[in-house]
Amino acid sequence: MRLHLLLLLALCGAGTTAAELSYSLRGNWSICNGNGSLELPGAVPGCVHSALFQQGLIQDSYYRFNDLNYRWVSLDNWTYSKEFKIPFEISKWQKVNLILEGVDTVSKILFNEVTIGETDNMFNRYSFDITNVVRDVNSIELRFQSAVLYAAQQSKAHTRYQVPPDCPPLVQKGECHVNFVRKEQCSFSWDWGPSFPTQGIWKDVRIEAYNICHLNYFTFSPIYDKSAQEWNLEIESTFDVVSSKPVGGQVIVAIPKLQTQQTYSIELQPGKRIVELFVNISKNITVETWWPHGHGNQTGYNMTVLFELDGGLNIEKSAKVYFRTVELIEEPIKGSPGLSFYFKINGFPIFLKGSNWIPADSFQDRVTSELLRLLLQSVVDANMNTLRVWGGGIYEQDEFYELCDELGIMVWQDFMFACALYPTDQGFLDSVTAEVAYQIKRLKSHPSIIIWSGNNENEEALMMNWYHISFTDRPIYIKDYVTLYVKNIRELVLAGDKSRPFITSSPTNGAETVAEGWVSQNPNSNYFGDVHFYDYISDCWNWKVFPKARFASEYGYQSWPSFSTLEKVSSTEDWSFNSKFSLHRQHHEGGNKQMLYQAGLHFKLPQSTDPLRTFKDTIYLTQVMQAQCVKTETEFYRRSSSEIVDQQGHTMGALYWQLNDIWQAPSWASLADHELLSPTNYHFLSSPKEAVGLCKAQITAIISQQGDIFVFDLETSAVAPFVWLDVGSIPGRFSDNGFLMTEKTRTILFYPWEPTSKNELEQSFHVTSLTDIY
């Protein structure tokens, strides 16, 4: 067995044991289904679907109709188990805990056949005291209950009134009652994603043993004092003191590059204790602030916090500290009713330009550090500065936020509630309270996070009556809404994080929503807050159809992913726009027809007699349509930032829906095929379908290599609109794509995400332009 033994703290003194030891239980576990008929090895962190696939017991879950074929996996009750030997002497430790950083989702935990606790929240961190049950050789079991069945039970037990929606629309092929379980909401299906309600241990699990005291949490917030014009740092540390006597000592906080070192005396009483430190940064020291991408540097400072405690116990934490301020400005605008809605970073108004982020995969164990870096680097390369972490997914892993800090990507952070009403019984609220408090502590130190938002679209769902609630019953649901997002989540944010603003929902009217009692009669108003806007019928080339709102936090259009992407999860019989497969993958009601309608407004639809050619051309055309629509709408919002027309405007943010895909299917994503559409600006004098004189362009490419980058020297025989470069399944990013080629030659760079060769690129390369269809 590979031992994962980490010596965390300094020795207490000569000839004594360490003050804390941590033993990881990552690695191989055993997994079995409910009736014991299926047993297999599985990795932790991981999930049952991944284990089954790795053992060859199921195909790729994304292949064809496997989201339906493998529904049985989510409906079974699986057990994770492991036997292990503790590599240190247990009797020498006063306290031993089992730490579970992430359990997905509902489980009973047995340690040496003794029930030590239960879990019901994918987003919480769990700690269980196992001091009295741990031995040298141990067994651990997590007996999972199907999240689908659990959600149904919880819904059935809520007999006082219905909490809608019961089920997703039939077109989504999903599971019901997801609002009754604290789990990734889109895992039960969404209008762009499949239903894979996973089970498993999705984050780290370990044993922690300690004497005297243990540092449970460590977090901090830089605070700027405007009146004194100086920076301060608030540091909060939570201890578990197991000594029977008070533990005294001192804390030394050092930030060398800011010439800051301050010492504090502390005394920790037995039990759970919180130490709060206030560090002042001298006015005489120049503090370089953190700026969003495109506005300045992302300067950070290395900090160490050393706790020197009685008995020679030293606890040291290291962190990178970033200094920045953020303000949400809601104030009257001359010539327009309502209020502004924009952000100041370090006192400077900034237009938020970017997209919405969804989980990068249905199976989180497949989301690697490399994938996150590549996706986030693509955001910066496309000149974006903001991502909204959408409330139907997950609170992302630590590395996501660390990369956003490093790259200068601002994060609009939703809490994980979306497109539903939610129960407010005490058990549910207790679980949410633990979740929110933990996530605030975990994330508040990141300068990239500029706002907390209570939910996605739930204020609008309630007040626009998505679920056909009778007028007489509405006060019940408004009361529940205020209880959950205002009296609980908002209060936790105000108590735990004073460094960034909070809004109850998105979209919302902000201050106006507060004035109306926390729910607004029209949460999508153009005069307040943010809006979500979707219109698939109006001509997207006509900028007059778009709302001149204060902030557009969602908007977009569907397209199909490239054929090279679909080819990997389909068979030849699936390759037509009206095939069973194509209809199955479309989770948005009427989506395929809407795409063709919008494309047909300005483009001739494919008419080839070859069905495969027609399918490929149709896919390509939906992508061109999407790119043009999003481009037109985004430019409209950007122009509206500096003007008031007919009392509307001063738009200070545009976040299109959505950046990334979760599987190979039609969606609103711009990154699928690992390529980002970022065309150069141009203007058409007429719709392309009315253009005269377009000749079929013969486009050739000579590929050469310069280090890790490949150079594509293109040459065309005629003007070629919407040139699309495709290298099949080779992951990477072109410097430009979907462009208008008016000159005879053009050079494009390709940045591969994995090692590849010139020969592989030449074999996979394919180029398409609008003239191939016309």
mmCIF file of C-alpha atoms in Angstrom, residues 134-460:
data_model
loop_
_atom_site.group_PDB
_atom_site.id
_atom_site.type_symbol
_atom_site.label_atom_id
_atom_site.label_comp_id
_atom_site.label_asym_id
_atom_site.label_seq_id
_atom_site.Cartn_x
_atom_site.Cartn_y
_atom_site.Cartn_z
ATOM 1 C CA VAL A 134 -10.017 4.240 15.479
ATOM 2 C CA ARG A 135 -7.544 1.339 15.716
ATOM 3 C CA ASP A 136 -4.244 0.387 14.123
ATOM 4 C CA VAL A 137 -6.123 -1.516 11.384
ATOM 5 C CA ASN A 138 -9.401 0.023 10.299
ATOM 6 C CA SER A 139 -12.317 -0.268 7.934
ATOM 7 C CA ILE A 140 -14.397 2.556 6.519
ATOM 8 C CA GLU A 141 -17.646 2.419 4.577
ATOM 9 C CA LEU A 142 -19.702 5.111 2.918
ATOM 10 C CA ARG A 143 -23.139 3.680 2.208
ATOM 11 C CA PHE A 144 -24.687 5.933 -0.410
ATOM 12 C CA GLN A 145 -28.343 6.430 -1.131
ATOM 13 C CA SER A 146 -29.342 7.338 -4.657
ATOM 14 C CA ALA A 147 -29.672 11.119 -4.776
ATOM 15 C CA VAL A 148 -32.601 10.659 -7.166
ATOM 16 C CA LEU A 149 -34.496 8.441 -4.736
ATOM 17 C CA TYR A 150 -33.550 10.624 -1.766
ATOM 18 C CA ALA A 151 -34.851 13.748 -3.521
ATOM 19 C CA ALA A 152 -38.130 11.988 -4.291
ATOM 20 C CA GLN A 153 -38.482 10.924 -0.646
ATOM 21 C CA GLN A 154 -37.805 14.436 0.622
ATOM 22 C CA SER A 155 -40.338 15.887 -1.798
ATOM 23 C CA LYS A 156 -42.963 13.348 -0.784
ATOM 24 C CA ALA A 157 -42.366 14.106 2.889
ATOM 25 C CA HIS A 158 -42.967 17.828 2.266
ATOM 26 C CA THR A 159 -46.746 17.488 2.592
ATOM 27 C CA ARG A 160 -47.727 21.064 3.501
ATOM 28 C CA TYR A 161 -47.496 22.397 -0.058
ATOM 29 C CA GLN A 162 -45.782 21.699 -3.346
ATOM 30 C CA VAL A 163 -42.318 23.130 -3.998
ATOM 31 C CA PRO A 164 -42.050 23.415 -7.792
ATOM 32 C CA PRO A 165 -40.883 22.379 -10.240
ATOM 33 C CA ASP A 166 -41.488 18.686 -9.671
ATOM 34 C CA CYS A 167 -39.626 17.572 -12.791
ATOM 35 C CA PRO A 168 -37.664 19.115 -15.663
ATOM 36 C CA PRO A 169 -39.324 19.440 -19.083
ATOM 37 C CA LEU A 170 -39.636 16.088 -20.866
ATOM 38 C CA VAL A 171 -37.249 17.224 -23.593
ATOM 39 C CA GLN A 172 -34.434 17.251 -21.025
ATOM 40 C CA LYS A 173 -34.786 13.520 -20.225
ATOM 41 C CA GLY A 174 -33.933 14.271 -16.597
ATOM 42 C CA GLU A 175 -34.718 13.309 -13.023
ATOM 43 C CA CYS A 176 -37.201 14.929 -10.655
ATOM 44 C CA HIS A 177 -37.131 16.945 -7.402
ATOM 45 C CA VAL A 178 -33.521 18.145 -7.665
ATOM 46 C CA ASN A 179 -34.451 21.161 -5.498
ATOM 47 C CA PHE A 180 -34.798 18.822 -2.512
ATOM 48 C CA VAL A 181 -31.175 17.694 -2.485
ATOM 49 C CA ARG A 182 -28.063 19.850 -2.018
ATOM 50 C CA LYS A 183 -26.282 18.581 -5.057
ATOM 51 C CA GLU A 184 -25.118 19.956 -8.414
ATOM 52 C CA GLN A 185 -28.507 20.976 -9.800
ATOM 53 C CA CYS A 186 -27.658 20.419 -13.456
ATOM 54 C CA SER A 187 -26.638 16.815 -12.723
ATOM 55 C CA PHE A 188 -30.347 15.933 -12.909
ATOM 56 C CA SER A 189 -30.304 17.431 -16.491
ATOM 57 C CA TRP A 190 -30.558 20.923 -18.005
ATOM 58 C CA ASP A 191 -31.497 22.422 -21.337
ATOM 59 C CA TRP A 192 -27.863 22.019 -22.463
ATOM 60 C CA GLY A 193 -26.759 18.988 -20.470
ATOM 61 C CA PRO A 194 -27.415 15.338 -19.656
ATOM 62 C CA SER A 195 -28.704 13.670 -16.518
ATOM 63 C CA PHE A 196 -25.871 11.988 -14.614
ATOM 64 C CA PRO A 197 -26.642 12.225 -10.872
ATOM 65 C CA THR A 198 -23.285 10.891 -9.700
ATOM 66 C CA GLN A 199 -22.396 9.118 -6.452
ATOM 67 C CA GLY A 200 -18.950 9.043 -4.918
ATOM 68 C CA ILE A 201 -16.244 10.702 -2.864
ATOM 69 C CA TRP A 202 -15.427 13.606 -5.155
ATOM 70 C CA LYS A 203 -12.810 15.385 -3.048
ATOM 71 C CA ASP A 204 -10.062 14.532 -0.576
ATOM 72 C CA VAL A 205 -10.584 12.219 2.406
ATOM 73 C CA ARG A 206 -8.053 11.859 5.215
ATOM 74 C CA ILE A 207 -7.353 11.066 8.856
ATOM 75 C CA GLU A 208 -6.071 13.891 11.072
ATOM 76 C CA ALA A 209 -4.543 13.237 14.488
ATOM 77 C CA TYR A 210 -3.364 15.966 16.859
ATOM 78 C CA ASN A 211 -2.448 16.954 20.372
ATOM 79 C CA ILE A 212 -2.884 20.231 22.252
ATOM 80 C CA CYS A 213 -4.735 22.095 19.489
ATOM 81 C CA HIS A 214 -5.464 22.034 15.790
ATOM 82 C CA LEU A 215 -6.005 24.811 13.226
ATOM 83 C CA ASN A 216 -9.309 23.995 11.512
ATOM 84 C CA TYR A 217 -9.724 27.047 9.274
ATOM 85 C CA PHE A 218 -7.576 29.954 8.189
ATOM 86 C CA THR A 219 -8.922 32.813 6.093
ATOM 87 C CA PHE A 220 -8.336 36.522 5.591
ATOM 88 C CA SER A 221 -9.658 39.663 3.905
ATOM 89 C CA PRO A 222 -7.794 42.833 2.926
ATOM 90 C CA ILE A 223 -9.811 45.924 3.894
ATOM 91 C CA TYR A 224 -9.148 49.459 2.692
ATOM 92 C CA ASP A 225 -9.831 52.236 5.196
ATOM 93 C CA LYS A 226 -10.921 55.185 3.058
ATOM 94 C CA SER A 227 -10.799 57.738 5.862
ATOM 95 C CA ALA A 228 -7.273 56.783 6.905
ATOM 96 C CA GLN A 229 -6.262 55.933 3.329
ATOM 97 C CA GLU A 230 -4.515 52.765 4.411
ATOM 98 C CA TRP A 231 -4.772 49.010 3.971
ATOM 99 C CA ASN A 232 -5.540 46.549 6.745
ATOM 100 C CA LEU A 233 -5.743 42.791 6.798
ATOM 101 C CA GLU A 234 -8.322 40.869 8.805
ATOM 102 C CA ILE A 235 -7.179 37.321 9.594
ATOM 103 C CA GLU A 236 -9.487 34.724 11.131
ATOM 104 C CA SER A 237 -8.280 31.374 12.467
ATOM 105 C CA THR A 238 -10.453 28.668 14.011
ATOM 106 C CA PHE A 239 -8.897 26.218 16.472
ATOM 107 C CA ASP A 240 -9.931 23.006 18.173
ATOM 108 C CA VAL A 241 -8.171 23.102 21.550
ATOM 109 C CA VAL A 242 -7.991 19.605 23.064
ATOM 110 C CA SER A 243 -5.666 20.533 25.896
ATOM 111 C CA SER A 244 -7.342 20.576 29.311
ATOM 112 C CA LYS A 245 -5.558 23.844 30.092
ATOM 113 C CA PRO A 246 -5.421 27.144 28.204
ATOM 114 C CA VAL A 247 -2.790 27.295 25.476
ATOM 115 C CA GLY A 248 -0.836 30.523 25.322
ATOM 116 C CA GLY A 249 1.629 31.888 22.845
ATOM 117 C CA GLN A 250 2.164 34.454 20.129
ATOM 118 C CA VAL A 251 1.329 34.953 16.469
ATOM 119 C CA ILE A 252 3.798 36.473 14.028
ATOM 120 C CA VAL A 253 2.370 37.821 10.758
ATOM 121 C CA ALA A 254 4.959 38.629 8.106
ATOM 122 C CA ILE A 255 4.577 40.144 4.626
ATOM 123 C CA PRO A 256 8.208 40.789 3.676
ATOM 124 C CA LYS A 257 7.664 42.781 0.458
ATOM 125 C CA LEU A 258 5.424 45.179 2.354
ATOM 126 C CA GLN A 259 7.979 45.456 5.164
ATOM 127 C CA THR A 260 5.294 44.238 7.532
ATOM 128 C CA GLN A 261 5.867 42.031 10.577
ATOM 129 C CA GLN A 262 3.539 42.191 13.550
ATOM 130 C CA THR A 263 3.372 40.061 16.686
ATOM 131 C CA TYR A 264 0.302 39.327 18.799
ATOM 132 C CA SER A 265 -0.150 37.531 22.139
ATOM 133 C CA ILE A 266 -2.955 34.976 22.308
ATOM 134 C CA GLU A 267 -4.434 32.532 24.794
ATOM 135 C CA LEU A 268 -6.648 29.710 23.583
ATOM 136 C CA GLN A 269 -9.199 28.294 26.009
ATOM 137 C CA PRO A 270 -10.197 24.608 25.662
ATOM 138 C CA GLY A 271 -12.822 23.899 22.999
ATOM 139 C CA LYS A 272 -13.590 25.539 19.652
ATOM 140 C CA ARG A 273 -11.907 28.933 19.550
ATOM 141 C CA ILE A 274 -11.633 31.751 17.011
ATOM 142 C CA VAL A 275 -8.621 34.052 16.793
ATOM 143 C CA GLU A 276 -9.120 37.328 14.945
ATOM 144 C CA LEU A 277 -6.100 39.441 14.023
ATOM 145 C CA PHE A 278 -6.018 42.934 12.574
ATOM 146 C CA VAL A 279 -2.867 43.730 10.602
ATOM 147 C CA ASN A 280 -2.121 47.323 9.643
ATOM 148 C CA ILE A 281 -0.071 48.080 6.533
ATOM 149 C CA SER A 282 1.957 51.258 6.947
ATOM 150 C CA LYS A 283 0.887 54.256 4.877
ATOM 151 C CA ASN A 284 4.521 54.744 3.989
ATOM 152 C CA ILE A 285 4.564 51.471 2.040
ATOM 153 C CA THR A 286 3.238 51.456 -1.516
ATOM 154 C CA VAL A 287 0.747 48.634 -1.927
ATOM 155 C CA GLU A 288 0.278 47.470 -5.506
ATOM 156 C CA THR A 289 -3.332 46.466 -6.040
ATOM 157 C CA TRP A 290 -4.819 43.527 -7.937
ATOM 158 C CA TRP A 291 -6.430 44.519 -11.220
ATOM 159 C CA PRO A 292 -8.669 42.672 -13.685
ATOM 160 C CA HIS A 293 -7.166 41.537 -16.973
ATOM 161 C CA GLY A 294 -6.575 44.475 -19.276
ATOM 162 C CA HIS A 295 -6.523 47.082 -16.494
ATOM 163 C CA GLY A 296 -3.274 46.381 -14.682
ATOM 164 C CA ASN A 297 -1.184 43.757 -12.942
ATOM 165 C CA GLN A 298 -2.336 40.960 -10.666
ATOM 166 C CA THR A 299 0.183 41.722 -7.929
ATOM 167 C CA GLY A 300 0.149 39.471 -4.881
ATOM 168 C CA TYR A 301 2.254 39.326 -1.733
ATOM 169 C CA ASN A 302 3.552 36.251 0.071
ATOM 170 C CA MET A 303 2.435 36.127 3.690
ATOM 171 C CA THR A 304 3.335 33.759 6.523
ATOM 172 C CA VAL A 305 1.412 33.456 9.767
ATOM 173 C CA LEU A 306 3.291 31.608 12.509
ATOM 174 C CA PHE A 307 1.561 30.487 15.695
ATOM 175 C CA GLU A 308 4.194 29.815 18.403
ATOM 176 C CA LEU A 309 2.289 28.098 21.187
ATOM 177 C CA ASP A 310 3.029 26.512 24.555
ATOM 178 C CA GLY A 311 4.862 23.220 24.544
ATOM 179 C CA GLY A 312 6.985 24.122 21.539
ATOM 180 C CA LEU A 313 4.002 23.802 19.218
ATOM 181 C CA ASN A 314 4.465 25.777 15.996
ATOM 182 C CA ILE A 315 1.742 26.098 13.359
ATOM 183 C CA GLU A 316 2.631 27.949 10.185
ATOM 184 C CA LYS A 317 0.373 28.960 7.312
ATOM 185 C CA SER A 318 1.494 30.511 4.048
ATOM 186 C CA ALA A 319 -0.738 32.355 1.603
ATOM 187 C CA LYS A 320 -0.694 34.907 -1.184
ATOM 188 C CA VAL A 321 -2.446 38.151 -0.311
ATOM 189 C CA TYR A 322 -3.974 40.398 -2.977
ATOM 190 C CA PHE A 323 -5.207 43.896 -2.255
ATOM 191 C CA ARG A 324 -8.199 45.292 -4.138
ATOM 192 C CA THR A 325 -11.486 47.006 -3.435
ATOM 193 C CA VAL A 326 -14.802 46.352 -5.135
ATOM 194 C CA GLU A 327 -17.962 48.448 -5.021
ATOM 195 C CA LEU A 328 -21.344 47.852 -6.639
ATOM 196 C CA ILE A 329 -22.583 51.307 -7.627
ATOM 197 C CA GLU A 330 -26.359 51.820 -7.669
ATOM 198 C CA GLU A 331 -27.089 55.525 -8.018
ATOM 199 C CA PRO A 332 -29.358 57.842 -10.045
ATOM 200 C CA ILE A 333 -28.450 58.459 -13.698
ATOM 201 C CA LYS A 334 -29.099 61.796 -15.348
ATOM 202 C CA GLY A 335 -31.723 61.463 -18.070
ATOM 203 C CA SER A 336 -32.896 58.001 -17.021
ATOM 204 C CA PRO A 337 -35.229 56.667 -14.330
ATOM 205 C CA GLY A 338 -33.999 53.918 -12.042
ATOM 206 C CA LEU A 339 -30.447 53.305 -10.822
ATOM 207 C CA SER A 340 -27.077 52.381 -12.249
ATOM 208 C CA PHE A 341 -25.604 48.906 -11.747
ATOM 209 C CA TYR A 342 -21.864 48.740 -12.250
ATOM 210 C CA PHE A 343 -18.661 47.785 -10.497
ATOM 211 C CA LYS A 344 -15.728 49.866 -9.376
ATOM 212 C CA ILE A 345 -12.465 48.019 -8.846
ATOM 213 C CA ASN A 346 -9.971 50.036 -6.805
ATOM 214 C CA GLY A 347 -12.213 53.043 -7.323
ATOM 215 C CA PHE A 348 -12.228 52.710 -11.120
ATOM 216 C CA PRO A 349 -15.425 51.891 -13.104
ATOM 217 C CA ILE A 350 -14.911 48.742 -15.168
ATOM 218 C CA PHE A 351 -17.071 47.246 -17.904
ATOM 219 C CA LEU A 352 -17.459 43.520 -17.188
ATOM 220 C CA LYS A 353 -17.038 41.564 -20.425
ATOM 221 C CA GLY A 354 -17.098 37.799 -20.472
ATOM 222 C CA SER A 355 -19.256 34.755 -20.169
ATOM 223 C CA ASN A 356 -21.005 32.259 -17.897
ATOM 224 C CA TRP A 357 -19.153 29.213 -16.569
ATOM 225 C CA ILE A 358 -20.771 25.818 -16.115
ATOM 226 C CA PRO A 359 -19.116 22.632 -14.774
ATOM 227 C CA ALA A 360 -16.442 21.464 -17.211
ATOM 228 C CA ASP A 361 -17.654 17.841 -17.087
ATOM 229 C CA SER A 362 -20.471 15.750 -15.623
ATOM 230 C CA PHE A 363 -17.779 13.759 -13.810
ATOM 231 C CA GLN A 364 -15.584 16.060 -11.749
ATOM 232 C CA ASP A 365 -12.709 13.571 -11.420
ATOM 233 C CA ARG A 366 -12.080 14.172 -15.143
ATOM 234 C CA VAL A 367 -11.602 17.922 -14.666
ATOM 235 C CA THR A 368 -7.817 18.239 -14.499
ATOM 236 C CA SER A 369 -5.620 21.176 -13.574
ATOM 237 C CA GLU A 370 -4.455 21.282 -17.181
ATOM 238 C CA LEU A 371 -8.015 21.537 -18.509
ATOM 239 C CA LEU A 372 -8.880 24.373 -16.135
ATOM 240 C CA ARG A 373 -5.774 26.328 -17.074
ATOM 241 C CA LEU A 374 -6.419 25.883 -20.786
ATOM 242 C CA LEU A 375 -10.039 26.982 -20.532
ATOM 243 C CA LEU A 376 -9.252 29.986 -18.360
ATOM 244 C CA GLN A 377 -6.291 30.989 -20.490
ATOM 245 C CA SER A 378 -8.667 30.958 -23.462
ATOM 246 C CA VAL A 379 -10.863 33.443 -21.607
ATOM 247 C CA VAL A 380 -7.956 35.846 -21.222
ATOM 248 C CA ASP A 381 -6.793 35.294 -24.799
ATOM 249 C CA ALA A 382 -10.260 36.308 -26.001
ATOM 250 C CA ASN A 383 -9.870 39.587 -24.077
ATOM 251 C CA MET A 384 -12.544 38.754 -21.506
ATOM 252 C CA ASN A 385 -12.239 39.877 -17.901
ATOM 253 C CA THR A 386 -15.179 38.172 -16.155
ATOM 254 C CA LEU A 387 -16.800 34.789 -15.637
ATOM 255 C CA ARG A 388 -20.055 34.174 -13.813
ATOM 256 C CA VAL A 389 -19.955 30.874 -11.915
ATOM 257 C CA TRP A 390 -23.550 29.882 -12.520
ATOM 258 C CA GLY A 391 -25.802 28.720 -9.692
ATOM 259 C CA GLY A 392 -26.872 25.395 -11.198
ATOM 260 C CA GLY A 393 -23.404 23.861 -11.100
ATOM 261 C CA ILE A 394 -20.781 23.637 -8.364
ATOM 262 C CA TYR A 395 -18.615 25.894 -6.276
ATOM 263 C CA GLU A 396 -15.464 25.327 -8.284
ATOM 264 C CA GLN A 397 -12.298 23.715 -6.970
ATOM 265 C CA ASP A 398 -9.625 25.850 -5.308
ATOM 266 C CA GLU A 399 -7.425 25.830 -8.400
ATOM 267 C CA PHE A 400 -10.114 27.483 -10.501
ATOM 268 C CA TYR A 401 -10.147 30.539 -8.239
ATOM 269 C CA GLU A 402 -6.358 30.560 -7.879
ATOM 270 C CA LEU A 403 -6.060 30.681 -11.666
ATOM 271 C CA CYS A 404 -8.632 33.472 -11.878
ATOM 272 C CA ASP A 405 -6.590 35.405 -9.297
ATOM 273 C CA GLU A 406 -3.443 34.832 -11.337
ATOM 274 C CA LEU A 407 -4.998 35.666 -14.723
ATOM 275 C CA GLY A 408 -7.059 38.654 -13.638
ATOM 276 C CA ILE A 409 -10.465 37.096 -14.294
ATOM 277 C CA MET A 410 -13.221 38.602 -12.169
ATOM 278 C CA VAL A 411 -15.738 36.082 -10.831
ATOM 279 C CA TRP A 412 -19.426 36.688 -10.266
ATOM 280 C CA GLN A 413 -20.146 33.875 -7.791
ATOM 281 C CA ASP A 414 -23.648 32.455 -7.513
ATOM 282 C CA PHE A 415 -24.670 30.290 -4.615
ATOM 283 C CA MET A 416 -25.821 26.920 -5.911
ATOM 284 C CA PHE A 417 -29.553 27.427 -6.373
ATOM 285 C CA ALA A 418 -31.085 27.676 -9.826
ATOM 286 C CA CYS A 419 -34.396 27.817 -11.697
ATOM 287 C CA ALA A 420 -36.492 26.417 -8.867
ATOM 288 C CA LEU A 421 -38.209 27.178 -5.602
ATOM 289 C CA TYR A 422 -36.716 25.500 -2.533
ATOM 290 C CA PRO A 423 -37.997 24.107 0.770
ATOM 291 C CA THR A 424 -37.257 25.912 4.018
ATOM 292 C CA ASP A 425 -37.777 23.204 6.606
ATOM 293 C CA GLN A 426 -35.208 23.299 9.397
ATOM 294 C CA GLY A 427 -33.159 20.341 8.195
ATOM 295 C CA PHE A 428 -32.751 21.884 4.745
ATOM 296 C CA LEU A 429 -31.853 25.293 6.199
ATOM 297 C CA ASP A 430 -29.302 23.745 8.569
ATOM 298 C CA SER A 431 -27.606 22.021 5.653
ATOM 299 C CA VAL A 432 -27.575 25.234 3.607
ATOM 300 C CA THR A 433 -26.211 27.220 6.545
ATOM 301 C CA ALA A 434 -23.268 24.844 6.928
ATOM 302 C CA GLU A 435 -22.674 24.906 3.157
ATOM 303 C CA VAL A 436 -22.714 28.685 2.816
ATOM 304 C CA ALA A 437 -20.591 29.325 5.906
ATOM 305 C CA TYR A 438 -17.979 26.862 4.675
ATOM 306 C CA GLN A 439 -17.873 28.239 1.137
ATOM 307 C CA ILE A 440 -17.511 31.821 2.365
ATOM 308 C CA LYS A 441 -14.543 30.817 4.528
ATOM 309 C CA ARG A 442 -13.016 28.844 1.673
ATOM 310 C CA LEU A 443 -13.392 31.494 -1.019
ATOM 311 C CA LYS A 444 -13.392 34.945 0.595
ATOM 312 C CA SER A 445 -9.607 35.420 0.293
ATOM 313 C CA HIS A 446 -9.729 35.394 -3.518
ATOM 314 C CA PRO A 447 -9.617 38.877 -5.071
ATOM 315 C CA SER A 448 -11.104 37.506 -8.295
ATOM 316 C CA ILE A 449 -14.506 37.027 -6.640
ATOM 317 C CA ILE A 450 -16.201 40.414 -6.822
ATOM 318 C CA ILE A 451 -19.803 39.595 -5.864
ATOM 319 C CA TRP A 452 -21.952 36.946 -4.214
ATOM 320 C CA SER A 453 -25.355 36.236 -5.763
ATOM 321 C CA GLY A 454 -27.975 34.225 -3.924
ATOM 322 C CA ASN A 455 -29.345 32.238 -6.866
ATOM 323 C CA ASN A 456 -29.935 31.976 -10.592
ATOM 324 C CA GLU A 457 -33.341 33.193 -11.848
ATOM 325 C CA ASN A 458 -35.356 32.219 -8.777
ATOM 326 C CA GLU A 459 -36.704 35.710 -8.117
ATOM 327 C CA GLU A 460 -37.829 35.875 -11.731
#
